[in-house]
CSV table of C-alpha atoms in Angstrom, one decimal:
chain,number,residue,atom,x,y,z
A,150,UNK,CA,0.0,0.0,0.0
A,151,UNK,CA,3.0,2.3,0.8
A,152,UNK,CA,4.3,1.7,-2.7
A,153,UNK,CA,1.5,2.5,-4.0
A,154,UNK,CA,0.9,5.7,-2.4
A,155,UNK,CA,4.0,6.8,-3.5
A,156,UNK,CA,3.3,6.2,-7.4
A,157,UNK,CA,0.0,7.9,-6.6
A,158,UNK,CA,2.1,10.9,-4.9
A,159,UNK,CA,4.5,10.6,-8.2
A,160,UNK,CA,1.7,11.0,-10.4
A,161,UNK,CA,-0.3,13.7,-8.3
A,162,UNK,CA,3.2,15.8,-9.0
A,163,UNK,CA,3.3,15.2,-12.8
A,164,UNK,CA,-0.6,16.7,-12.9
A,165,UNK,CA,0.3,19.3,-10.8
A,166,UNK,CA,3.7,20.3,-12.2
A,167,UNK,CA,2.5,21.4,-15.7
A,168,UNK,CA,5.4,23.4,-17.8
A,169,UNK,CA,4.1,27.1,-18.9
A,170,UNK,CA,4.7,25.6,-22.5
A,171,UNK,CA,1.0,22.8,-21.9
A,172,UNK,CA,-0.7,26.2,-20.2
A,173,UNK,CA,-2.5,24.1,-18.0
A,174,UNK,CA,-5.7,25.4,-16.4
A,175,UNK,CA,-6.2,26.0,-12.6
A,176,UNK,CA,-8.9,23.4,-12.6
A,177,UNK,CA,-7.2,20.6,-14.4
A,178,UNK,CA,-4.4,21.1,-11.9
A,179,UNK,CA,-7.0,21.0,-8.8
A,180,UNK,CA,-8.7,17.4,-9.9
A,181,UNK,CA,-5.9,15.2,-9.1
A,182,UNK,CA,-5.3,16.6,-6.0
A,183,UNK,CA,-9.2,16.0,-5.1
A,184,UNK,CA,-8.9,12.3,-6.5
A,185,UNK,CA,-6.1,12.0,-4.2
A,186,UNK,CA,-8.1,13.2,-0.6
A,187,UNK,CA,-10.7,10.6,-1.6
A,188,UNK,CA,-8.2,7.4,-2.0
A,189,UNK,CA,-5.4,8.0,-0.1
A,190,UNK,CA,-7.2,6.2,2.8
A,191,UNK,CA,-9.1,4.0,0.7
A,192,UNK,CA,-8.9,0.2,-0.1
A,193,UNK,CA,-6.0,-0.8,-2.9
A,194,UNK,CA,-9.0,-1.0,-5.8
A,195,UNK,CA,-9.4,2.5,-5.4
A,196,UNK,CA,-5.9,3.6,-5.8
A,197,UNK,CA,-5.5,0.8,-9.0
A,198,UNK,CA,-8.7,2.6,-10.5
A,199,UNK,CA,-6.8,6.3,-10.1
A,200,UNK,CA,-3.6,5.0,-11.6
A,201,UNK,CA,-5.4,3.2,-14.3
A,202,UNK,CA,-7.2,6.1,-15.2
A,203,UNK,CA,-4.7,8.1,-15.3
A,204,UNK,CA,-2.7,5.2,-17.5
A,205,UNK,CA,-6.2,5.7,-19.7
A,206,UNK,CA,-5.3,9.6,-20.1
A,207,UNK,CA,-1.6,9.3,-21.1
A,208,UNK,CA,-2.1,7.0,-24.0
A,209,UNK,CA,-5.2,9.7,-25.1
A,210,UNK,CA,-1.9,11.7,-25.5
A,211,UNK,CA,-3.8,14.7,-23.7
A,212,UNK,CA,-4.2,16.3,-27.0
A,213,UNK,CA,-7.3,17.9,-26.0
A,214,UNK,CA,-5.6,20.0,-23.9
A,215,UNK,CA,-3.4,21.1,-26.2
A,216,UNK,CA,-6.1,22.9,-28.6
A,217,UNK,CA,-9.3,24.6,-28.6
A,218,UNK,CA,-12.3,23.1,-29.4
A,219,UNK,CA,-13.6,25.2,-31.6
A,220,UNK,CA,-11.3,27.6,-34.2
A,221,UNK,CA,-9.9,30.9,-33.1
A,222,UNK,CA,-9.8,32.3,-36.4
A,223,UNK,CA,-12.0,30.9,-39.1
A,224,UNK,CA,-10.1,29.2,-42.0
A,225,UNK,CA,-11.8,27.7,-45.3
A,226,UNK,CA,-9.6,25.3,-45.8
A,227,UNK,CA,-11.1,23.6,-49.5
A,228,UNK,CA,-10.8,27.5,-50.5
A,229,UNK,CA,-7.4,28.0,-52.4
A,230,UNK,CA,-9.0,28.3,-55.7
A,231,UNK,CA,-11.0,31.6,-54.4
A,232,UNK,CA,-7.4,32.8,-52.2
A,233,UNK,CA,-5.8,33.0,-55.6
A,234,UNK,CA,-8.5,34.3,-57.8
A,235,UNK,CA,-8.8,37.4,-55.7
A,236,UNK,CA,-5.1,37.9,-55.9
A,237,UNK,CA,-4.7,37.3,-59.5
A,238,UNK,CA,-7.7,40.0,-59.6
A,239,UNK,CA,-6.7,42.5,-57.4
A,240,UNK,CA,-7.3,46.4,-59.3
A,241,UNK,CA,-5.3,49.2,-57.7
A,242,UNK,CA,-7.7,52.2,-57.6
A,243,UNK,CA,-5.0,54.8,-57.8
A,244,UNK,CA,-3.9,56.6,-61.5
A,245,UNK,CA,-0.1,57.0,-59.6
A,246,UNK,CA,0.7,53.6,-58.0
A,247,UNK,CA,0.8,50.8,-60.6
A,248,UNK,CA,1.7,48.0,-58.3
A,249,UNK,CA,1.6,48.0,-54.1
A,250,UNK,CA,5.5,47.7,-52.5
A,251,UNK,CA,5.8,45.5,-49.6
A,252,UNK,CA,8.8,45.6,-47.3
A,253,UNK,CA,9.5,42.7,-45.4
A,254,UNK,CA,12.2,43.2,-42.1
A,255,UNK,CA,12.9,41.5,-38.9
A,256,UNK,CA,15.7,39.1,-37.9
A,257,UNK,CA,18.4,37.3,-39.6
A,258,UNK,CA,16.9,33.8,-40.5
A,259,UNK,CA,13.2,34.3,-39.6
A,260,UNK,CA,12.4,33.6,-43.1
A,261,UNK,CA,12.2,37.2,-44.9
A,262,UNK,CA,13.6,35.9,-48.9
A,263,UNK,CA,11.7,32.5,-47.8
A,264,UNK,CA,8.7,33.5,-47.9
A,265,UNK,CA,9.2,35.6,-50.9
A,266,UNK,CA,10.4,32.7,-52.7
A,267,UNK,CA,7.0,31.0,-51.0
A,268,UNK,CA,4.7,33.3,-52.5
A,269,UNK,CA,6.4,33.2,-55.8
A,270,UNK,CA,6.3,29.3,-55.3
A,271,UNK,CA,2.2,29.4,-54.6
A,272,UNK,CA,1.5,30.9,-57.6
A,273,UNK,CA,4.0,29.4,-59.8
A,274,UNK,CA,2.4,26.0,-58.2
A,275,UNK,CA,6.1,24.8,-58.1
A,276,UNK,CA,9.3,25.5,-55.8
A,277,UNK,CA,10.5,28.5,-56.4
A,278,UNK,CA,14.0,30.1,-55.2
A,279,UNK,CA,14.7,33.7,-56.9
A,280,UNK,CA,15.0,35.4,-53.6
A,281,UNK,CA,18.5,34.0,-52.0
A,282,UNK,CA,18.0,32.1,-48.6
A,283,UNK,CA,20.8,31.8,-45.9
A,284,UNK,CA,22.0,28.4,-44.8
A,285,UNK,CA,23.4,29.8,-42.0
A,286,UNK,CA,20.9,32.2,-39.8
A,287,UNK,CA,23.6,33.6,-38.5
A,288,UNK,CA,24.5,35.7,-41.2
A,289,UNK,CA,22.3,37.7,-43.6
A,290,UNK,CA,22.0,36.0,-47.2
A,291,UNK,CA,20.5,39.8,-48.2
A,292,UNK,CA,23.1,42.3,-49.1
A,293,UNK,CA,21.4,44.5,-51.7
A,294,UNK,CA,17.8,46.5,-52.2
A,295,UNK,CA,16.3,44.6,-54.5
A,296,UNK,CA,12.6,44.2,-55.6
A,297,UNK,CA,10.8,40.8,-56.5
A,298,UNK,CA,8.0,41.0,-59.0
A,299,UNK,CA,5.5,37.7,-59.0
A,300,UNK,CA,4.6,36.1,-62.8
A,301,UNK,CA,0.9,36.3,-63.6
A,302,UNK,CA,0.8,33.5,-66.1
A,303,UNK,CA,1.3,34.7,-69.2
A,304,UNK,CA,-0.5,37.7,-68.5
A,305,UNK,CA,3.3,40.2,-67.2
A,306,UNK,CA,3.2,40.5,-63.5
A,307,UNK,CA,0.8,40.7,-60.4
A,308,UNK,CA,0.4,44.0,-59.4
A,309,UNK,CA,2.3,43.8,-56.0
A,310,UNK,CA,6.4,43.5,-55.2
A,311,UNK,CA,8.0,42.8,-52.8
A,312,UNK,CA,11.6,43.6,-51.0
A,313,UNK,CA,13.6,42.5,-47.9
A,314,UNK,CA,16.3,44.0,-46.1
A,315,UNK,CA,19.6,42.7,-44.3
A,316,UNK,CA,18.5,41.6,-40.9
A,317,UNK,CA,18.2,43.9,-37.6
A,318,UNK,CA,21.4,42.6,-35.8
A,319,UNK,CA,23.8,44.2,-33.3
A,320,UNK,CA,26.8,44.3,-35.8
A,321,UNK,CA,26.2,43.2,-39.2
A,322,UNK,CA,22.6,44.3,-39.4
A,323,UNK,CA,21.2,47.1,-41.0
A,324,UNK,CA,20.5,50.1,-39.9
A,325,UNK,CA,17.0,51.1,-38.7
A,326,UNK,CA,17.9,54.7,-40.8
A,327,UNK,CA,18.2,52.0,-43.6
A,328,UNK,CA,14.7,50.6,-43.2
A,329,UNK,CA,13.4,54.0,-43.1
A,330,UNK,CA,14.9,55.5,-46.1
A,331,UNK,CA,13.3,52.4,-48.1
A,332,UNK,CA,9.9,53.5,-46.7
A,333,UNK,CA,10.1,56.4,-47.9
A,334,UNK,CA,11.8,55.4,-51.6
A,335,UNK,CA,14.8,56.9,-51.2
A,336,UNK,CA,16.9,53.6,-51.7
A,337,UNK,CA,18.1,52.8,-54.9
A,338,UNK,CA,17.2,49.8,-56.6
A,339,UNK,CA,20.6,47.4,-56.5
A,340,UNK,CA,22.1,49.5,-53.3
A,341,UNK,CA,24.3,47.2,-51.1
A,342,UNK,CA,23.6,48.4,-47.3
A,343,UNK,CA,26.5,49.0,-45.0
A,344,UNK,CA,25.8,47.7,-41.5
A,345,UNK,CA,28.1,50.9,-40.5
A,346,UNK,CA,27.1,53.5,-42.4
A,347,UNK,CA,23.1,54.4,-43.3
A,348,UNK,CA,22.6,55.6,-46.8
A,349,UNK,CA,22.6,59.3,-46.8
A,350,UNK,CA,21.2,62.0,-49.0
A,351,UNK,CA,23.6,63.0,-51.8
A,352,UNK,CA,24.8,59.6,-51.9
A,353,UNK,CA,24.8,58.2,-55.5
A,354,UNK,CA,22.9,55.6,-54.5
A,355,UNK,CA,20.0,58.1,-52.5
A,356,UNK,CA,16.5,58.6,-54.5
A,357,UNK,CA,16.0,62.4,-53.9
A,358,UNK,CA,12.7,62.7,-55.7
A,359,UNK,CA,11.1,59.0,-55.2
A,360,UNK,CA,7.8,58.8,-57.1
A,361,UNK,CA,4.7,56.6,-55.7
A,362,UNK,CA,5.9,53.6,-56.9
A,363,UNK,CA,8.7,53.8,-55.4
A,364,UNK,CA,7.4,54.1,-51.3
A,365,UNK,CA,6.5,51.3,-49.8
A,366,UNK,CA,2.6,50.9,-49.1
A,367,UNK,CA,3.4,47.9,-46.5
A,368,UNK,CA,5.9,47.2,-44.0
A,369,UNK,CA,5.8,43.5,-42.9
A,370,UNK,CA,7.9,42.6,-39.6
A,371,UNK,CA,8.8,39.3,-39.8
A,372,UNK,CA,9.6,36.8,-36.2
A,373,UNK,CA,10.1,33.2,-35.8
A,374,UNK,CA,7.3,31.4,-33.7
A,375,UNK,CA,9.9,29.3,-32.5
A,376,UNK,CA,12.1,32.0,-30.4
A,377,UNK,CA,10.1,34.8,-30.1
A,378,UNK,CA,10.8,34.9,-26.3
A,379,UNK,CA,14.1,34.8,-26.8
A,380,UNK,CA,14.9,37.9,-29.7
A,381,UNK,CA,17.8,40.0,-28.5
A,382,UNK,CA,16.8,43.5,-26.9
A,383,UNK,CA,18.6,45.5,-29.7
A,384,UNK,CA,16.7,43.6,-32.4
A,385,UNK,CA,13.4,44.6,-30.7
A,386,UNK,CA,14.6,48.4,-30.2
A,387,UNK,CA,15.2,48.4,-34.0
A,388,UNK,CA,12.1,46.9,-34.9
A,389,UNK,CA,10.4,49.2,-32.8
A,390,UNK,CA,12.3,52.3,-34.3
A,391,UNK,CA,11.1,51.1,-37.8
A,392,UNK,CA,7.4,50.8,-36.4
A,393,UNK,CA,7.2,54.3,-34.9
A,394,UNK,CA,8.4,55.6,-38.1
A,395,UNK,CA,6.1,53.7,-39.7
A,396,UNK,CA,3.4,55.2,-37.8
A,397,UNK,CA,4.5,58.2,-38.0
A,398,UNK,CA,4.2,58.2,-41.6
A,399,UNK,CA,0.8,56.6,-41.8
A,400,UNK,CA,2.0,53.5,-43.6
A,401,UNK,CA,0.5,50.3,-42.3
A,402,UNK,CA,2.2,47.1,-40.7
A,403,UNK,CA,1.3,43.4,-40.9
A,404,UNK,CA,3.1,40.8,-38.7
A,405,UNK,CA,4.1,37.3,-40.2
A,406,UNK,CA,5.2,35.0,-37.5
A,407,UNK,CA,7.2,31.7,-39.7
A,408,UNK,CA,8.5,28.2,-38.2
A,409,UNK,CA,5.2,27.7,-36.8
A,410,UNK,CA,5.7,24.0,-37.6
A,411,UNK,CA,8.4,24.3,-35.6
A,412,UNK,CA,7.2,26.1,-32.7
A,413,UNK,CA,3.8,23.2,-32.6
A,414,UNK,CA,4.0,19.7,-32.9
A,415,UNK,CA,0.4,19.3,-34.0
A,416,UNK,CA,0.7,21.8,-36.5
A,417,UNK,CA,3.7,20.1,-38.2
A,418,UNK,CA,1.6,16.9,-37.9
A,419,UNK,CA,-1.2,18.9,-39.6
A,420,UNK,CA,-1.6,22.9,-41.0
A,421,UNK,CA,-5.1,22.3,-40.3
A,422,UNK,CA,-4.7,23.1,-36.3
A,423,UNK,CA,-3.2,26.0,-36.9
A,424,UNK,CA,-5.7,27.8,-35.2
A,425,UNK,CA,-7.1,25.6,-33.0
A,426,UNK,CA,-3.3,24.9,-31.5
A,427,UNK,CA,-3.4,26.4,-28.0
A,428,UNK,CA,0.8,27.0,-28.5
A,429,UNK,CA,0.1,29.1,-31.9
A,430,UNK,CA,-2.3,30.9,-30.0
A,431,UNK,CA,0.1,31.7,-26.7
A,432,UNK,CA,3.0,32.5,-29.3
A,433,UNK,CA,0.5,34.8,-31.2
A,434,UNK,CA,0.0,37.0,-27.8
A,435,UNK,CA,3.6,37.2,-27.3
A,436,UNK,CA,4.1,38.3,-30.6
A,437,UNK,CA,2.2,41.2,-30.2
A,438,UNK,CA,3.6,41.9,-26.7
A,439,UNK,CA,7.4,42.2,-28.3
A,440,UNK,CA,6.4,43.6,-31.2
A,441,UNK,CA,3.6,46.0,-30.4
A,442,UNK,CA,1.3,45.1,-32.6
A,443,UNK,CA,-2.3,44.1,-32.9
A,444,UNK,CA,-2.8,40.0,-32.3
A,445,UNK,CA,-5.5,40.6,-35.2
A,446,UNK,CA,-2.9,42.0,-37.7
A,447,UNK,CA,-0.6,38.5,-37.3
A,448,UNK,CA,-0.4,36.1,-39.2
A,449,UNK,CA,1.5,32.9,-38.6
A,450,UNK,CA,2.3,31.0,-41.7
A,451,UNK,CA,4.7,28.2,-42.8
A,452,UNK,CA,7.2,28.9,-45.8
A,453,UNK,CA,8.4,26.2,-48.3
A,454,UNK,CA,11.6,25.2,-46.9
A,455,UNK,CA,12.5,21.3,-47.3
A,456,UNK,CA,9.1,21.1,-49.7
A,457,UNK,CA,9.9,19.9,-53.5
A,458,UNK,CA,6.1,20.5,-54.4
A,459,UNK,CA,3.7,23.1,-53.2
A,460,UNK,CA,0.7,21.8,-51.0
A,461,UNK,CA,-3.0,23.5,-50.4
A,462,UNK,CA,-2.4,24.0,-46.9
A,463,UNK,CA,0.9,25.7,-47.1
A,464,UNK,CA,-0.7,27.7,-50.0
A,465,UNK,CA,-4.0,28.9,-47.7
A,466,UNK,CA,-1.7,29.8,-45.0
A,467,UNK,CA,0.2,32.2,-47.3
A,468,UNK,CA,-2.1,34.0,-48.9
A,469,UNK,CA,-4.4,34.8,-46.3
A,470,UNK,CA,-1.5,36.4,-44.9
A,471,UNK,CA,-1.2,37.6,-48.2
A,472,UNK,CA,-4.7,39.1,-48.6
A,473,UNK,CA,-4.5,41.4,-45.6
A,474,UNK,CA,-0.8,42.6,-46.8
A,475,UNK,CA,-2.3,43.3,-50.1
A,476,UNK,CA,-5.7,44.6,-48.6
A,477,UNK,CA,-3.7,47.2,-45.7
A,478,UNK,CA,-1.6,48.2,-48.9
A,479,UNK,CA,-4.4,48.8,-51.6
A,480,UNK,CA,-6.4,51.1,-48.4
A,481,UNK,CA,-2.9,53.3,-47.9
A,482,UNK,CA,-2.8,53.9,-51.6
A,483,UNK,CA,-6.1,54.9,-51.9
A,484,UNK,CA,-6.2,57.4,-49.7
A,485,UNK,CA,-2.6,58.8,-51.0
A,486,UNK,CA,-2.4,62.6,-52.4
A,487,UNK,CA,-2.8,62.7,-56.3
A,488,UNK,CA,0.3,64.1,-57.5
A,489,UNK,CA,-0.1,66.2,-60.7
C-alpha cells in the first residue's frame, strides 16, 4: 500500500507540475489533487482505478488539452482556388501607384527571402527560389535593395512587389535609418547596405525625388514562432524604431510569425490546427507583446523550406496572410495625395 501511495504521490506531481509551455488550467491542476483526498485512505482497488485512469489519459496523449475546441480564427480550408482568384484580380484604384510595394524586415533567419520565394512558389504551383536564402541564420544571405516581381501566367506581372532587407542585428545588421529610407523610396534599386554606415542623402545611390511607386505601401515585420521569447533586446529596439516611423508616416504594418511547424507539434503533424493549437495561440500573444502590434494583424504561416512540391495547406496559409498585406496596402494607396 506504501508503494502504492508513493506512485499515486508521483503522479499527483506530474498533474500538478504542468510546464508554462501545456498552459494548463487552474482546474485541471485542482482534480488530481481531489482524486487523491478521496483514495489515499481508501482500499488498494481505489488507488488501482486512479492509476489506471490516469494510464487511460496518457495513451489519449492529452491532446485535448493542447487545442481549442472550436477555431480561433475561421479558416476555409477547400478554398485555395477563391485565395488566388482574388489575388490574381486585385485592381489598384490609384492613376499613380501601378503595383503596391511590400517591405519585409525582422531578424536574420526568420524567413524574410523564404517567404518571398514561398509566395512566388504558390502561384507558380512549383518551388521557387529567386530570392537568396541563408544556410546559416547567422549571417544575412541579403546584401542589396532589390525588388521581386510575381509572374501572372502569361498575362506580365501581379500588381504587388516585394523587397527584404539585411537583418536587424547588433553588428552586421542594417541600420534602422536604412529601413526608413526604403519607406520612404529613397533607396536605390541594387544598393548594397552598410551595417556601419546608413545611406545618406547626396549619396549616389539616395532617390532624392522618389515617385509613388517607389514608397512602400506595406511594412511586414517578420519573427520566428519558435524564439520569439528569446529575440535579443537591440533587435526589438530596431524593430520598434522602424514601427514608430512607420506610424509616423501613416504607412501600415502586418506581422508574419514563420517556423510555426516548428514552434507546434500538432501543427507540423497537420496545418489544419493551426488555429485551433493552443501554442500558436500563446506564441501569437507574445508576438504582439514584443512587437507591439495588434494580435489581429498576425499572421502565422509556414514557408516552403524542405518542400519539392507546393501543397493547399501551405498555399491557404500564405495567402491569407497575403490578402490582408495586399488589402492594408491597396487602403494606404487609396487614400494617398494625387500628384499632378
Amino acid at each position: 500500500m506504501c508503494v502504492l501511495r508513493g506512485l499515486l504521490s508521483l503522479s499527483l506531481c506530474k498533474h500538478i507540475s504542468c510546464s508554462p509551455e501545456t498552459h494548463c488550467s487552474t482546474a485541471a491542476a485542482t482534480t488530481p489533487s481531489r482524486k487523491l483526498l478521496e483514495t489515499a485512505d481508501t482500499p488498494d482497488t481505489e488507488v488501482e482505478r486512479f492509476i489506471s485512469t490516469e494510464q487511460e489519459e496518457a495513451k489519449m496523449g492529452g491532446s485535448s488539452s493542447l487545442e481549442f475546441e472550436q477555431p480561433w480564427r475561421n479558416v476555409d480550408w477547400n478554398g485555395r482556388g477563391k485565395l488566388e482568384g482574388e489575388l490574381r484580380n486585385t485592381k489598384i484604384e490609384s492613376s499613380d501607384v501601378s503595383h503596391l510595394r511590400i517591405l519585409l524586415h525582422g531578424q536574420i533567419g526568420v524567413g524574410k527571402s523564404c517567404f518571398i520565394n514561398s509566395v512566388d512558389s504558390a502561384f507558380q504551383h512549383e518551388i521557387i527560389n529567386r530570392a537568396g536564402e541563408a544556410s546559416n541564420a547567422g549571417k544575412s544571405y541579403t546584401k542589396r535593395y532589390k525588388t521581386y516581381k510575381i509572374r501572372n501566367g502569361n498575362c506580365g506581372f501581379l500588381p504587388f512587389v516585394m523587397n527584404d532587407v539585411m537583418g536587424l542585428e547588433n553588428k552586421d545588421g542594417i541600420q534602422p535609418d536604412d529601413v526608413i529610407s526604403a519607406l520612404l523610396g529613397h533607396v536605390k534599386e541594387g544598393y548594397e547596405f552598410n551595417p556601419g554606415t546608413p545611406l545618406m542623402e547626396g549619396d549616389c545611390n539616395y532617390v532624392s525625388n522618389p515617385s509613388p511607386d517607389d514608397k512602400v505601401h506595406c511594412l511586414v515585420t517578420v519573427v520566428s514562432a519558435n524564439n520569439i521569447s528569446l529575440m535579443d533586446q537591440s533587435a526589438i529596439d530596431k524593430m520598434k524604431t522602424v514601427r514608430e516611423r512607420a506610424n509616423n508616416i501613416g504607412i501600415p504594418q502586418i506581422v508574419l510569425m514563420t517556423k510555426i511547424d516548428e514552434a507546434c507539434p500538432l501543427v507540423k503533424e497537420d496545418l489544419k490546427k493551426t488555429y485551433t493549437s493552443k501554442k500558436i495561440y500563446e506564441k501569437i500573444k507574445t508576438c504582439s507583446e514584443v512587437t507591439g502590434a495588434s494580435e489581429k494583424f498576425i499572421f502565422p504561416v509556414k514557408n516552403y523550406c524542405y518542400e519539392s512540391d507546393t501543397n493547399d495547406l501551405t498555399d491557404i496559409l500564405i495567402m491569407l496572410a497575403l490578402r490582408h498585406i495586399i488589402g492594408a496596402a491597396h487602403d494606404y494607396v487609396t487614400l494617398l495625395p494625387t500628384e499632378h
